[in-house]
GROMACS .gro file of C-alpha atoms in nm:
model
  256
    1MET     CA    1  -2.920   1.998  -2.149
    2LYS     CA    2  -2.834   1.711  -1.918
    3ILE     CA    3  -2.490   1.559  -1.956
    4GLY     CA    4  -2.409   1.208  -1.833
    5GLY     CA    5  -2.069   1.107  -1.704
    6THR     CA    6  -1.825   1.245  -1.451
    7LEU     CA    7  -1.804   1.619  -1.461
    8CYS     CA    8  -1.577   1.903  -1.366
    9CYS     CA    9  -1.577   2.278  -1.426
   10GLY     CA   10  -1.320   2.549  -1.470
   11SER     CA   11  -0.948   2.546  -1.520
   12ARG     CA   12  -0.853   2.343  -1.212
   13ARG     CA   13  -1.046   2.039  -1.335
   14THR     CA   14  -1.144   1.902  -0.993
   15ASN     CA   15  -1.378   1.604  -1.028
   16HIS     CA   16  -1.741   1.638  -0.920
   17ALA     CA   17  -1.981   1.353  -0.975
   18LEU     CA   18  -2.210   1.171  -1.215
   19THR     CA   19  -2.460   1.412  -1.379
   20ALA     CA   20  -2.534   1.782  -1.394
   21THR     CA   21  -2.700   2.045  -1.612
   22THR     CA   22  -2.517   2.319  -1.796
   23SER     CA   23  -2.788   2.569  -1.704
   24PHE     CA   24  -2.738   2.500  -1.333
   25LEU     CA   25  -2.364   2.566  -1.340
   26GLY     CA   26  -2.416   2.881  -1.545
   27ALA     CA   27  -2.209   3.076  -1.793
   28GLY     CA   28  -1.835   3.046  -1.757
   29HIS     CA   29  -1.861   2.709  -1.584
   30GLY     CA   30  -1.816   2.479  -1.881
   31LEU     CA   31  -1.840   2.106  -1.819
   32CYS     CA   32  -1.590   1.846  -1.931
   33TYR     CA   33  -1.549   1.472  -1.891
   34VAL     CA   34  -1.282   1.335  -1.660
   35ALA     CA   35  -1.160   0.984  -1.590
   36SER     CA   36  -1.235   0.920  -1.223
   37LEU     CA   37  -1.591   0.857  -1.105
   38SER     CA   38  -1.654   0.975  -0.751
   39ASP     CA   39  -1.400   1.216  -0.610
   40ARG     CA   40  -1.588   1.444  -0.378
   41PHE     CA   41  -1.679   1.806  -0.455
   42ARG     CA   42  -1.463   2.049  -0.259
   43PRO     CA   43  -1.600   2.405  -0.239
   44GLY     CA   44  -1.349   2.659  -0.361
   45TYR     CA   45  -1.144   2.411  -0.561
   46CYS     CA   46  -1.365   2.341  -0.862
   47CYS     CA   47  -1.280   2.656  -1.059
   48ASP     CA   48  -1.146   3.008  -1.034
   49ASP     CA   49  -1.483   3.143  -0.916
   50SER     CA   50  -1.458   2.998  -0.563
   51VAL     CA   51  -1.749   3.205  -0.427
   52TYR     CA   52  -1.984   3.070  -0.693
   53CYS     CA   53  -1.879   2.710  -0.641
   54ALA     CA   54  -1.878   2.732  -0.262
   55SER     CA   55  -2.236   2.858  -0.262
   56ALA     CA   56  -2.372   2.627  -0.532
   57ASN     CA   57  -2.596   2.347  -0.410
   58LEU     CA   58  -2.426   2.044  -0.568
   59SER     CA   59  -2.562   1.787  -0.323
   60PHE     CA   60  -2.756   1.616  -0.603
   61LEU     CA   61  -2.422   1.528  -0.763
   62GLN     CA   62  -2.309   1.316  -0.470
   63ASP     CA   63  -2.321   0.938  -0.479
   64GLU     CA   64  -2.591   0.856  -0.221
   65ARG     CA   65  -2.371   0.580  -0.078
   66GLU     CA   66  -2.128   0.843   0.047
   67GLU     CA   67  -2.386   0.956   0.305
   68VAL     CA   68  -2.353   0.621   0.484
   69ILE     CA   69  -2.006   0.500   0.377
   70GLU     CA   70  -1.692   0.714   0.388
   71ALA     CA   71  -1.327   0.613   0.353
   72TRP     CA   72  -0.990   0.775   0.411
   73TYR     CA   73  -0.623   0.691   0.461
   74MET     CA   74  -0.528   0.646   0.826
   75ASP     CA   75  -0.248   0.809   1.021
   76ASP     CA   76   0.008   0.604   1.216
   77SER     CA   77  -0.109   0.711   1.561
   78HIS     CA   78  -0.162   0.450   1.832
   79GLU     CA   79  -0.428   0.659   2.007
   80ASP     CA   80  -0.774   0.522   2.082
   81GLN     CA   81  -0.868   0.296   1.789
   82ARG     CA   82  -1.223   0.437   1.798
   83LEU     CA   83  -1.104   0.780   1.682
   84PRO     CA   84  -1.119   0.866   1.310
   85HIS     CA   85  -0.738   0.870   1.264
   86HIS     CA   86  -0.736   1.102   0.964
   87ARG     CA   87  -0.406   1.199   0.809
   88GLU     CA   88  -0.304   1.563   0.788
   89PRO     CA   89  -0.410   1.682   0.542
   90LYS     CA   90  -0.710   1.451   0.520
   91THR     CA   91  -0.685   1.202   0.235
   92PHE     CA   92  -1.022   1.062   0.132
   93VAL     CA   93  -1.074   0.746  -0.071
   94SER     CA   94  -1.361   0.719  -0.319
   95LEU     CA   95  -1.596   0.423  -0.334
   96ASP     CA   96  -1.461   0.350  -0.681
   97GLN     CA   97  -1.112   0.322  -0.534
   98LEU     CA   98  -1.249   0.080  -0.275
   99ALA     CA   99  -1.402  -0.124  -0.557
  100GLU     CA  100  -1.055  -0.153  -0.712
  101LEU     CA  101  -0.956  -0.334  -0.391
  102GLY     CA  102  -1.257  -0.563  -0.426
  103VAL     CA  103  -1.462  -0.382  -0.158
  104LEU     CA  104  -1.822  -0.348  -0.276
  105SER     CA  105  -2.080  -0.112  -0.127
  106TRP     CA  106  -2.450  -0.030  -0.129
  107ARG     CA  107  -2.688   0.208   0.041
  108LEU     CA  108  -3.006   0.032   0.156
  109ASP     CA  109  -3.321   0.110   0.355
  110ALA     CA  110  -3.220   0.003   0.705
  111ASP     CA  111  -3.562   0.085   0.850
  112ASN     CA  112  -3.733  -0.166   0.621
  113TYR     CA  113  -3.474  -0.439   0.569
  114GLU     CA  114  -3.736  -0.711   0.614
  115THR     CA  115  -3.924  -0.602   0.301
  116ASP     CA  116  -3.646  -0.428   0.104
  117GLU     CA  117  -3.659  -0.549  -0.256
  118GLN     CA  118  -3.309  -0.421  -0.329
  119LEU     CA  119  -3.164  -0.627  -0.045
  120LYS     CA  120  -3.362  -0.927  -0.167
  121LYS     CA  121  -3.216  -0.890  -0.516
  122ILE     CA  122  -2.863  -0.861  -0.382
  123ARG     CA  123  -2.904  -1.172  -0.169
  124GLU     CA  124  -3.051  -1.371  -0.455
  125GLY     CA  125  -2.797  -1.248  -0.709
  126ARG     CA  126  -2.495  -1.318  -0.488
  127GLY     CA  127  -2.626  -1.632  -0.321
  128TYR     CA  128  -2.641  -1.498   0.035
  129SER     CA  129  -2.865  -1.767   0.179
  130TYR     CA  130  -2.765  -1.726   0.546
  131MET     CA  131  -2.849  -1.422   0.757
  132ASP     CA  132  -2.822  -1.324   1.123
  133PHE     CA  133  -2.754  -1.014   1.333
  134CYS     CA  134  -2.467  -0.913   1.556
  135GLU     CA  135  -2.485  -0.629   1.808
  136VAL     CA  136  -2.147  -0.498   1.919
  137CYS     CA  137  -2.149  -0.289   2.236
  138PRO     CA  138  -2.040  -0.345   2.597
  139GLU     CA  139  -2.398  -0.421   2.709
  140LYS     CA  140  -2.497  -0.666   2.434
  141LEU     CA  141  -2.185  -0.860   2.331
  142PRO     CA  142  -2.065  -1.136   2.568
  143ASN     CA  143  -1.692  -1.115   2.646
  144TYR     CA  144  -1.693  -0.770   2.490
  145GLU     CA  145  -1.334  -0.668   2.569
  146GLU     CA  146  -1.189  -0.992   2.434
  147LYS     CA  147  -1.410  -0.986   2.124
  148ILE     CA  148  -1.334  -0.624   2.033
  149LYS     CA  149  -0.963  -0.694   2.073
  150ASN     CA  150  -0.991  -0.995   1.840
  151PHE     CA  151  -1.192  -0.796   1.585
  152PHE     CA  152  -0.910  -0.540   1.568
  153GLU     CA  153  -0.638  -0.798   1.501
  154GLU     CA  154  -0.540  -0.782   1.135
  155HIS     CA  155  -0.677  -1.093   0.966
  156LEU     CA  156  -0.836  -1.239   0.656
  157HIS     CA  157  -1.116  -1.484   0.581
  158THR     CA  158  -1.137  -1.751   0.315
  159ASP     CA  159  -1.486  -1.626   0.222
  160GLU     CA  160  -1.642  -1.285   0.174
  161GLU     CA  161  -1.727  -1.079   0.480
  162ILE     CA  162  -2.066  -0.914   0.426
  163ARG     CA  163  -2.190  -0.657   0.676
  164TYR     CA  164  -2.504  -0.445   0.654
  165CYS     CA  165  -2.530  -0.176   0.923
  166VAL     CA  166  -2.893  -0.146   1.034
  167ALA     CA  167  -2.814   0.072   1.339
  168GLY     CA  168  -2.513   0.251   1.481
  169SER     CA  169  -2.180   0.270   1.301
  170GLY     CA  170  -1.828   0.130   1.295
  171TYR     CA  171  -1.493   0.121   1.117
  172PHE     CA  172  -1.374  -0.149   0.879
  173ASP     CA  173  -1.003  -0.101   0.805
  174VAL     CA  174  -0.861  -0.257   0.486
  175ARG     CA  175  -0.515  -0.269   0.330
  176ASP     CA  176  -0.461  -0.103  -0.006
  177HIS     CA  177  -0.233  -0.226  -0.288
  178HIS     CA  178   0.068  -0.075  -0.111
  179ASP     CA  179  -0.021  -0.211   0.235
  180SER     CA  180  -0.145   0.123   0.372
  181TRP     CA  181  -0.451   0.127   0.596
  182ILE     CA  182  -0.778   0.267   0.462
  183ARG     CA  183  -1.049   0.331   0.721
  184VAL     CA  184  -1.403   0.263   0.596
  185TRP     CA  185  -1.671   0.423   0.812
  186VAL     CA  186  -2.001   0.239   0.772
  187LYS     CA  187  -2.315   0.399   0.914
  188LYS     CA  188  -2.683   0.303   0.926
  189GLY     CA  189  -2.794   0.196   0.579
  190GLY     CA  190  -2.446   0.111   0.453
  191MET     CA  191  -2.362  -0.238   0.334
  192ILE     CA  192  -2.014  -0.353   0.235
  193VAL     CA  193  -1.859  -0.674   0.106
  194LEU     CA  194  -1.494  -0.744   0.186
  195PRO     CA  195  -1.350  -0.998  -0.059
  196ALA     CA  196  -1.200  -1.326   0.057
  197GLY     CA  197  -0.827  -1.289   0.116
  198ILE     CA  198  -0.811  -0.916   0.196
  199TYR     CA  199  -0.637  -0.821   0.520
  200HIS     CA  200  -0.870  -0.616   0.738
  201ARG     CA  201  -0.991  -0.545   1.091
  202PHE     CA  202  -1.293  -0.392   1.267
  203THR     CA  203  -1.354  -0.153   1.553
  204LEU     CA  204  -1.639   0.053   1.688
  205ASP     CA  205  -1.625   0.431   1.662
  206THR     CA  206  -1.677   0.660   1.962
  207ASN     CA  207  -2.052   0.587   1.961
  208ASN     CA  208  -1.967   0.237   2.088
  209TYR     CA  209  -2.254   0.064   1.909
  210ILE     CA  210  -2.332  -0.115   1.586
  211LYS     CA  211  -2.602  -0.360   1.488
  212ALA     CA  212  -2.503  -0.541   1.173
  213MET     CA  213  -2.672  -0.795   0.952
  214ARG     CA  214  -2.428  -1.073   0.864
  215LEU     CA  215  -2.478  -1.252   0.534
  216PHE     CA  216  -2.310  -1.565   0.403
  217VAL     CA  217  -2.321  -1.812   0.117
  218GLY     CA  218  -2.433  -2.143   0.269
  219ASP     CA  219  -2.339  -2.236   0.625
  220PRO     CA  220  -2.143  -1.954   0.792
  221ILE     CA  221  -1.772  -1.988   0.862
  222TRP     CA  222  -1.637  -1.705   1.075
  223THR     CA  223  -1.278  -1.831   1.112
  224PRO     CA  224  -1.024  -1.544   1.112
  225PHE     CA  225  -0.667  -1.608   0.996
  226ASN     CA  226  -0.443  -1.350   1.161
  227ARG     CA  227  -0.164  -1.204   0.952
  228PRO     CA  228   0.054  -1.356   0.814
  229HIS     CA  229  -0.141  -1.621   0.623
  230ASP     CA  230  -0.016  -1.544   0.274
  231HIS     CA  231   0.005  -1.914   0.186
  232LEU     CA  232  -0.373  -1.961   0.187
  233PRO     CA  233  -0.534  -2.006  -0.157
  234ALA     CA  234  -0.782  -1.726  -0.080
  235ARG     CA  235  -0.495  -1.482  -0.022
  236LYS     CA  236  -0.313  -1.587  -0.339
  237GLU     CA  237  -0.633  -1.552  -0.541
  238TYR     CA  238  -0.696  -1.206  -0.394
  239LEU     CA  239  -0.346  -1.092  -0.486
  240GLU     CA  240  -0.380  -1.227  -0.839
  241THR     CA  241  -0.720  -1.065  -0.889
  242PHE     CA  242  -0.678  -0.724  -0.727
  243VAL     CA  243  -0.312  -0.650  -0.653
  244GLN     CA  244  -0.080  -0.803  -0.910
  245LYS     CA  245  -0.268  -0.647  -1.200
  246GLU     CA  246  -0.186  -0.309  -1.045
  247ALA     CA  247   0.184  -0.387  -1.008
  248ALA     CA  248   0.262  -0.281  -1.364
  249SER     CA  249   0.085   0.054  -1.314
  250PRO     CA  250   0.278   0.353  -1.173
  251ALA     CA  251   0.253   0.350  -0.793
  252VAL     CA  252   0.054   0.629  -0.630
  253ASP     CA  253   0.218   0.772  -0.320
  254ALA     CA  254  -0.042   0.723  -0.046
  255SER     CA  255   0.193   0.816   0.236
  256ALA     CA  256   0.159   1.193   0.203
   0.00000   0.00000   0.00000
């Protein structure tokens, strides 16, 4: 019997994913509904039978976007910005948590972007009439050192920033509701939308290369407003839409 919804098994109630079958998990691994949508499966933590859960093939439970888009809270190190900068212990952020910040994400067919019907529907539905490509690497980007430094300055835009990675990979860092940095690793096939007014920055990872499709509504405006620019209408609207509604909720300690 197939069960829809977010699932967990066993007494520890660790969240798994979207659908599963009771016959697959087997006797003694009862399923129950939980509130969050896409916390990742962690072998050995889903129930008391750690051997069973560690060996079970639960890959079909994973959101396919997570293969090309990952996110985690950053440490405070000033080492090479191209390093992952995980906290200890690692603290991952789900794509649903990113959506609560206004960050949208898709997994698309990067090898066939010219004929991809899903991309076409997204562009039509969201009004992305403009499109071009940007290759970021020392060999392809003029004034590379200056540009990469500017990309990594914390800033906002008054319009959405839409990036579709068709080759390579890179990090988009965004601020959460409590002003902590979340690092979003976008790889080939991953597309994200950063909402207008969110403070963010970009850097390459250690592969030193990304080719990204840039989309825009109407004529493109790439103007960055380095922090602080809290007086801008786009920033105020972002705070009203995504941050202030969370203020009444109990704060989650993201500094651990």
